[in-house]
Amino acid sequence: MSQSRGQLLAKPDSGRVAPTRCNQGAEQTSDEEQRKLDSRLTSSPRPALPLGEITVEHYDQTFDVNVKGLVFTVQKALPLTTKGASIILTGSSTGVMGTPQFSIYSATKAAIRNLARSWAQDLRGTGIRVNVLSPGPTKTELALEVVGEEAFNALGSATPIGRVGDLSETGAVAAFLASSDSSFMTGGEVFVDGGLAQV
């Protein structure tokens, strides 16, 4: 199954992150793919269903996009990834805490955390780093659509900081992980969640 996934590419220390699309299962190499990659940030949608309403289709789609799609996107990009590069996987604060209706989604984010640990070992000696960036409640159109504005703002109020996050705050941490400033970090997870899953 070929699924389109959102990606961000960044040149370390360039201060620029450019969106691109990666098509799992694509046979041709695009002009963008022919360039060497310094950093890659992967992300995915946020489906929500409570226990008792989870379907095989929901389970398959969530794991296919969040885990299977991530594995094969990173694997396809690996030959293009240069020494000193940074692979940034998108986790979530829900990967380390119980969240109503998000059990399947949360399980995929826990899997992503473990992939980073294992891949840091697999990539030992290559000079390629892999870390997880785990946002908490961050104001995006998709988050508002899935959770609803009222519930989303209540979630933001529950953080020790007392508000939802802004995309620029998550972006700043992604830029840090893509830069040489994080050159001694691999196999780790950085939370940008207002303390939601930390206290």
PDB file of C-alpha atoms in Angstrom:
ATOM      1  CA  MET A   1       0.000   0.000   0.000  1.00  0.00           C
ATOM      2  CA  SER A   2       1.413   3.384  -0.984  1.00  0.00           C
ATOM      3  CA  GLN A   3       0.630   6.199   1.460  1.00  0.00           C
ATOM      4  CA  SER A   4       1.717   9.826   1.267  1.00  0.00           C
ATOM      5  CA  ARG A   5       3.482  11.082   4.390  1.00  0.00           C
ATOM      6  CA  GLY A   6       4.443  14.597   5.412  1.00  0.00           C
ATOM      7  CA  GLN A   7       8.156  15.155   5.888  1.00  0.00           C
ATOM      8  CA  LEU A   8      10.457  17.999   6.792  1.00  0.00           C
ATOM      9  CA  LEU A   9      14.018  18.197   5.543  1.00  0.00           C
ATOM     10  CA  ALA A  10      16.562  20.433   7.230  1.00  0.00           C
ATOM     11  CA  LYS A  11      20.168  21.355   6.577  1.00  0.00           C
ATOM     12  CA  PRO A  12      21.950  21.524   9.967  1.00  0.00           C
ATOM     13  CA  ASP A  13      22.701  25.092  11.051  1.00  0.00           C
ATOM     14  CA  SER A  14      20.930  26.492   7.964  1.00  0.00           C
ATOM     15  CA  GLY A  15      17.933  27.677   9.959  1.00  0.00           C
ATOM     16  CA  ARG A  16      15.649  26.365   7.192  1.00  0.00           C
ATOM     17  CA  VAL A  17      13.303  23.409   7.212  1.00  0.00           C
ATOM     18  CA  ALA A  18      11.573  22.654   3.906  1.00  0.00           C
ATOM     19  CA  PRO A  19       8.483  20.447   3.537  1.00  0.00           C
ATOM     20  CA  THR A  20       8.575  17.590   1.063  1.00  0.00           C
ATOM     21  CA  ARG A  21       6.457  14.509   0.391  1.00  0.00           C
ATOM     22  CA  CYS A  22       7.625  10.921   0.542  1.00  0.00           C
ATOM     23  CA  ASN A  23       5.584   8.228  -1.124  1.00  0.00           C
ATOM     24  CA  GLN A  24       6.113   4.818   0.463  1.00  0.00           C
ATOM     25  CA  GLY A  25       6.672   2.250  -2.257  1.00  0.00           C
ATOM     26  CA  ALA A  26       7.608   4.787  -4.918  1.00  0.00           C
ATOM     27  CA  GLU A  27       9.881   3.196  -7.487  1.00  0.00           C
ATOM     28  CA  GLN A  28      11.367   6.327  -9.011  1.00  0.00           C
ATOM     29  CA  THR A  29      13.880   8.588  -7.331  1.00  0.00           C
ATOM     30  CA  SER A  30      12.835  12.250  -7.386  1.00  0.00           C
ATOM     31  CA  ASP A  31      15.227  15.173  -7.776  1.00  0.00           C
ATOM     32  CA  GLU A  32      14.759  15.910  -4.056  1.00  0.00           C
ATOM     33  CA  GLU A  33      15.698  12.328  -3.145  1.00  0.00           C
ATOM     34  CA  GLN A  34      18.871  12.453  -5.249  1.00  0.00           C
ATOM     35  CA  ARG A  35      20.320  15.069  -2.902  1.00  0.00           C
ATOM     36  CA  LYS A  36      21.982  13.899   0.288  1.00  0.00           C
ATOM     37  CA  LEU A  37      19.875  14.221   3.432  1.00  0.00           C
ATOM     38  CA  ASP A  38      21.207  15.855   6.567  1.00  0.00           C
ATOM     39  CA  SER A  39      18.046  15.687   8.640  1.00  0.00           C
ATOM     40  CA  ARG A  40      14.608  14.141   8.394  1.00  0.00           C
ATOM     41  CA  LEU A  41      11.630  14.720  10.661  1.00  0.00           C
ATOM     42  CA  THR A  42       8.730  12.296  10.316  1.00  0.00           C
ATOM     43  CA  SER A  43       5.160  12.914  11.426  1.00  0.00           C
ATOM     44  CA  SER A  44       1.739  11.342  11.193  1.00  0.00           C
ATOM     45  CA  PRO A  45      -1.995  11.895  11.779  1.00  0.00           C
ATOM     46  CA  ARG A  46      -3.820  11.448  15.120  1.00  0.00           C
ATOM     47  CA  PRO A  47      -6.807   9.103  14.925  1.00  0.00           C
ATOM     48  CA  ALA A  48      -8.864   8.536  18.091  1.00  0.00           C
ATOM     49  CA  LEU A  49     -11.283   5.742  19.033  1.00  0.00           C
ATOM     50  CA  PRO A  50     -12.131   4.406  22.513  1.00  0.00           C
ATOM     51  CA  LEU A  51     -11.830   0.766  23.538  1.00  0.00           C
ATOM     52  CA  GLY A  52     -14.986  -0.995  22.393  1.00  0.00           C
ATOM     53  CA  GLU A  53     -15.056   0.965  19.116  1.00  0.00           C
ATOM     54  CA  ILE A  54     -11.588   0.061  17.802  1.00  0.00           C
ATOM     55  CA  THR A  55     -11.821  -1.644  14.421  1.00  0.00           C
ATOM     56  CA  VAL A  56      -9.312  -3.713  12.493  1.00  0.00           C
ATOM     57  CA  GLU A  57      -9.254  -0.941   9.875  1.00  0.00           C
ATOM     58  CA  HIS A  58      -8.512   1.711  12.522  1.00  0.00           C
ATOM     59  CA  TYR A  59      -5.747  -0.424  14.026  1.00  0.00           C
ATOM     60  CA  ASP A  60      -4.210  -1.261  10.639  1.00  0.00           C
ATOM     61  CA  GLN A  61      -4.368   2.305   9.335  1.00  0.00           C
ATOM     62  CA  THR A  62      -2.851   3.777  12.506  1.00  0.00           C
ATOM     63  CA  PHE A  63       0.004   1.269  12.652  1.00  0.00           C
ATOM     64  CA  ASP A  64       0.532   1.366   8.868  1.00  0.00           C
ATOM     65  CA  VAL A  65       0.933   5.137   8.822  1.00  0.00           C
ATOM     66  CA  ASN A  66       2.643   5.744  12.170  1.00  0.00           C
ATOM     67  CA  VAL A  67       4.957   2.720  12.353  1.00  0.00           C
ATOM     68  CA  LYS A  68       5.149   0.879   9.022  1.00  0.00           C
ATOM     69  CA  GLY A  69       5.237   4.113   7.009  1.00  0.00           C
ATOM     70  CA  LEU A  70       7.903   5.557   9.293  1.00  0.00           C
ATOM     71  CA  VAL A  71      10.093   2.428   9.131  1.00  0.00           C
ATOM     72  CA  PHE A  72      10.097   2.282   5.348  1.00  0.00           C
ATOM     73  CA  THR A  73      10.411   6.055   4.893  1.00  0.00           C
ATOM     74  CA  VAL A  74      13.518   6.154   7.087  1.00  0.00           C
ATOM     75  CA  GLN A  75      14.899   2.977   5.518  1.00  0.00           C
ATOM     76  CA  LYS A  76      14.450   4.364   1.996  1.00  0.00           C
ATOM     77  CA  ALA A  77      16.143   7.634   2.995  1.00  0.00           C
ATOM     78  CA  LEU A  78      19.035   5.887   4.776  1.00  0.00           C
ATOM     79  CA  PRO A  79      21.283   5.493   1.692  1.00  0.00           C
ATOM     80  CA  LEU A  80      20.959   9.257   1.136  1.00  0.00           C
ATOM     81  CA  THR A  81      21.670  10.138   4.756  1.00  0.00           C
ATOM     82  CA  THR A  82      25.098  11.661   5.355  1.00  0.00           C
ATOM     83  CA  LYS A  83      27.530  11.263   8.237  1.00  0.00           C
ATOM     84  CA  GLY A  84      26.597  13.724  10.952  1.00  0.00           C
ATOM     85  CA  ALA A  85      22.942  13.609   9.904  1.00  0.00           C
ATOM     86  CA  SER A  86      20.016  13.667  12.298  1.00  0.00           C
ATOM     87  CA  ILE A  87      16.889  11.541  11.959  1.00  0.00           C
ATOM     88  CA  ILE A  88      14.059  13.037  14.005  1.00  0.00           C
ATOM     89  CA  LEU A  89      11.070  10.793  14.659  1.00  0.00           C
ATOM     90  CA  THR A  90       7.837  12.379  15.839  1.00  0.00           C
ATOM     91  CA  GLY A  91       6.565  10.845  19.055  1.00  0.00           C
ATOM     92  CA  SER A  92       3.927  12.210  21.398  1.00  0.00           C
ATOM     93  CA  SER A  93       3.375  12.774  25.077  1.00  0.00           C
ATOM     94  CA  THR A  94       0.627  10.138  24.714  1.00  0.00           C
ATOM     95  CA  GLY A  95       3.348   7.553  24.103  1.00  0.00           C
ATOM     96  CA  VAL A  96       4.238   7.618  27.808  1.00  0.00           C
ATOM     97  CA  MET A  97       0.859   8.251  29.422  1.00  0.00           C
ATOM     98  CA  GLY A  98      -2.683   6.927  29.290  1.00  0.00           C
ATOM     99  CA  THR A  99      -4.965   9.032  27.103  1.00  0.00           C
ATOM    100  CA  PRO A 100      -8.670   8.224  26.641  1.00  0.00           C
ATOM    101  CA  GLN A 101      -9.569   7.190  23.063  1.00  0.00           C
ATOM    102  CA  PHE A 102      -5.921   7.247  21.964  1.00  0.00           C
ATOM    103  CA  SER A 103      -4.789   3.737  22.974  1.00  0.00           C
ATOM    104  CA  ILE A 104      -3.877   2.599  19.460  1.00  0.00           C
ATOM    105  CA  TYR A 105      -2.275   5.916  18.544  1.00  0.00           C
ATOM    106  CA  SER A 106      -0.391   5.920  21.876  1.00  0.00           C
ATOM    107  CA  ALA A 107       0.871   2.385  21.226  1.00  0.00           C
ATOM    108  CA  THR A 108       2.324   3.496  17.883  1.00  0.00           C
ATOM    109  CA  LYS A 109       4.129   6.371  19.581  1.00  0.00           C
ATOM    110  CA  ALA A 110       5.579   3.989  22.178  1.00  0.00           C
ATOM    111  CA  ALA A 111       6.764   1.820  19.284  1.00  0.00           C
ATOM    112  CA  ILE A 112       8.437   4.844  17.679  1.00  0.00           C
ATOM    113  CA  ARG A 113      10.286   5.518  20.944  1.00  0.00           C
ATOM    114  CA  ASN A 114      11.645   1.978  20.900  1.00  0.00           C
ATOM    115  CA  LEU A 115      12.610   2.250  17.220  1.00  0.00           C
ATOM    116  CA  ALA A 116      14.809   5.233  18.086  1.00  0.00           C
ATOM    117  CA  ARG A 117      16.564   3.256  20.813  1.00  0.00           C
ATOM    118  CA  SER A 118      17.161   0.285  18.521  1.00  0.00           C
ATOM    119  CA  TRP A 119      18.149   2.373  15.487  1.00  0.00           C
ATOM    120  CA  ALA A 120      20.671   4.336  17.564  1.00  0.00           C
ATOM    121  CA  GLN A 121      22.353   0.956  18.126  1.00  0.00           C
ATOM    122  CA  ASP A 122      21.948  -0.093  14.474  1.00  0.00           C
ATOM    123  CA  LEU A 123      23.530   3.189  13.347  1.00  0.00           C
ATOM    124  CA  ARG A 124      26.467   2.957  15.765  1.00  0.00           C
ATOM    125  CA  GLY A 125      29.635   4.111  14.017  1.00  0.00           C
ATOM    126  CA  THR A 126      27.858   5.713  11.051  1.00  0.00           C
ATOM    127  CA  GLY A 127      27.783   9.237  12.484  1.00  0.00           C
ATOM    128  CA  ILE A 128      23.996   9.304  11.966  1.00  0.00           C
ATOM    129  CA  ARG A 129      21.913  10.233  15.014  1.00  0.00           C
ATOM    130  CA  VAL A 130      18.269   9.344  15.679  1.00  0.00           C
ATOM    131  CA  ASN A 131      16.055  10.960  18.317  1.00  0.00           C
ATOM    132  CA  VAL A 132      12.368  11.352  19.074  1.00  0.00           C
ATOM    133  CA  LEU A 133      10.660  14.743  19.304  1.00  0.00           C
ATOM    134  CA  SER A 134       7.474  14.349  21.354  1.00  0.00           C
ATOM    135  CA  PRO A 135       5.064  17.269  21.357  1.00  0.00           C
ATOM    136  CA  GLY A 136       2.162  17.571  23.749  1.00  0.00           C
ATOM    137  CA  PRO A 137      -0.953  19.637  23.023  1.00  0.00           C
ATOM    138  CA  THR A 138       0.182  21.850  20.146  1.00  0.00           C
ATOM    139  CA  LYS A 139      -2.231  24.071  18.252  1.00  0.00           C
ATOM    140  CA  THR A 140      -2.619  22.682  14.743  1.00  0.00           C
ATOM    141  CA  GLU A 141      -5.642  22.380  12.455  1.00  0.00           C
ATOM    142  CA  LEU A 142      -5.516  18.580  12.698  1.00  0.00           C
ATOM    143  CA  ALA A 143      -5.339  18.590  16.503  1.00  0.00           C
ATOM    144  CA  LEU A 144      -8.323  20.928  16.736  1.00  0.00           C
ATOM    145  CA  GLU A 145     -10.243  18.764  14.255  1.00  0.00           C
ATOM    146  CA  VAL A 146      -9.549  15.498  16.126  1.00  0.00           C
ATOM    147  CA  VAL A 147      -9.977  16.705  19.707  1.00  0.00           C
ATOM    148  CA  GLY A 148     -12.172  19.800  19.353  1.00  0.00           C
ATOM    149  CA  GLU A 149     -11.220  23.318  20.409  1.00  0.00           C
ATOM    150  CA  GLU A 150     -12.873  23.261  23.849  1.00  0.00           C
ATOM    151  CA  ALA A 151     -11.312  19.925  24.880  1.00  0.00           C
ATOM    152  CA  PHE A 152      -8.008  20.963  23.369  1.00  0.00           C
ATOM    153  CA  ASN A 153      -7.871  24.207  25.356  1.00  0.00           C
ATOM    154  CA  ALA A 154      -8.790  22.267  28.523  1.00  0.00           C
ATOM    155  CA  LEU A 155      -5.873  19.933  27.809  1.00  0.00           C
ATOM    156  CA  GLY A 156      -3.577  22.927  27.451  1.00  0.00           C
ATOM    157  CA  SER A 157      -4.836  24.290  30.773  1.00  0.00           C
ATOM    158  CA  ALA A 158      -3.888  20.966  32.392  1.00  0.00           C
ATOM    159  CA  THR A 159      -0.201  21.457  31.551  1.00  0.00           C
ATOM    160  CA  PRO A 160       2.032  23.008  34.237  1.00  0.00           C
ATOM    161  CA  ILE A 161       2.626  25.892  31.803  1.00  0.00           C
ATOM    162  CA  GLY A 162      -1.159  26.323  31.533  1.00  0.00           C
ATOM    163  CA  ARG A 163      -1.637  26.593  27.773  1.00  0.00           C
ATOM    164  CA  VAL A 164      -1.315  24.740  24.477  1.00  0.00           C
ATOM    165  CA  GLY A 165       1.944  24.879  22.611  1.00  0.00           C
ATOM    166  CA  ASP A 166       2.699  26.781  19.440  1.00  0.00           C
ATOM    167  CA  LEU A 167       4.141  25.167  16.315  1.00  0.00           C
ATOM    168  CA  SER A 168       7.116  27.538  16.498  1.00  0.00           C
ATOM    169  CA  GLU A 169       8.065  26.053  19.890  1.00  0.00           C
ATOM    170  CA  THR A 170       8.106  22.532  18.493  1.00  0.00           C
ATOM    171  CA  GLY A 171       9.909  23.793  15.388  1.00  0.00           C
ATOM    172  CA  ALA A 172      12.657  25.345  17.505  1.00  0.00           C
ATOM    173  CA  VAL A 173      13.328  21.987  19.172  1.00  0.00           C
ATOM    174  CA  ALA A 174      13.303  20.235  15.768  1.00  0.00           C
ATOM    175  CA  ALA A 175      15.862  22.772  14.523  1.00  0.00           C
ATOM    176  CA  PHE A 176      18.000  22.062  17.599  1.00  0.00           C
ATOM    177  CA  LEU A 177      17.840  18.295  17.016  1.00  0.00           C
ATOM    178  CA  ALA A 178      18.707  18.812  13.334  1.00  0.00           C
ATOM    179  CA  SER A 179      21.686  21.009  14.180  1.00  0.00           C
ATOM    180  CA  SER A 180      25.202  20.188  15.306  1.00  0.00           C
ATOM    181  CA  ASP A 181      24.258  21.624  18.722  1.00  0.00           C
ATOM    182  CA  SER A 182      22.712  18.197  19.447  1.00  0.00           C
ATOM    183  CA  SER A 183      25.682  16.236  18.082  1.00  0.00           C
ATOM    184  CA  PHE A 184      26.088  14.211  21.318  1.00  0.00           C
ATOM    185  CA  MET A 185      22.441  13.112  21.401  1.00  0.00           C
ATOM    186  CA  THR A 186      21.141   9.848  19.948  1.00  0.00           C
ATOM    187  CA  GLY A 187      18.501   7.324  20.981  1.00  0.00           C
ATOM    188  CA  GLY A 188      16.804   9.960  23.131  1.00  0.00           C
ATOM    189  CA  GLU A 189      13.426  11.614  23.410  1.00  0.00           C
ATOM    190  CA  VAL A 190      12.778  15.322  23.870  1.00  0.00           C
ATOM    191  CA  PHE A 191       9.347  16.423  25.099  1.00  0.00           C
ATOM    192  CA  VAL A 192       7.799  19.744  24.066  1.00  0.00           C
ATOM    193  CA  ASP A 193       4.609  19.264  26.037  1.00  0.00           C
ATOM    194  CA  GLY A 194       4.378  22.038  28.596  1.00  0.00           C
ATOM    195  CA  GLY A 195       5.233  19.415  31.224  1.00  0.00           C
ATOM    196  CA  LEU A 196       2.027  17.440  30.558  1.00  0.00           C
ATOM    197  CA  ALA A 197       3.644  13.983  30.655  1.00  0.00           C
ATOM    198  CA  GLN A 198       6.511  14.998  32.935  1.00  0.00           C
ATOM    199  CA  VAL A 199       4.826  15.725  36.257  1.00  0.00           C
TER     200      VAL A 199
END
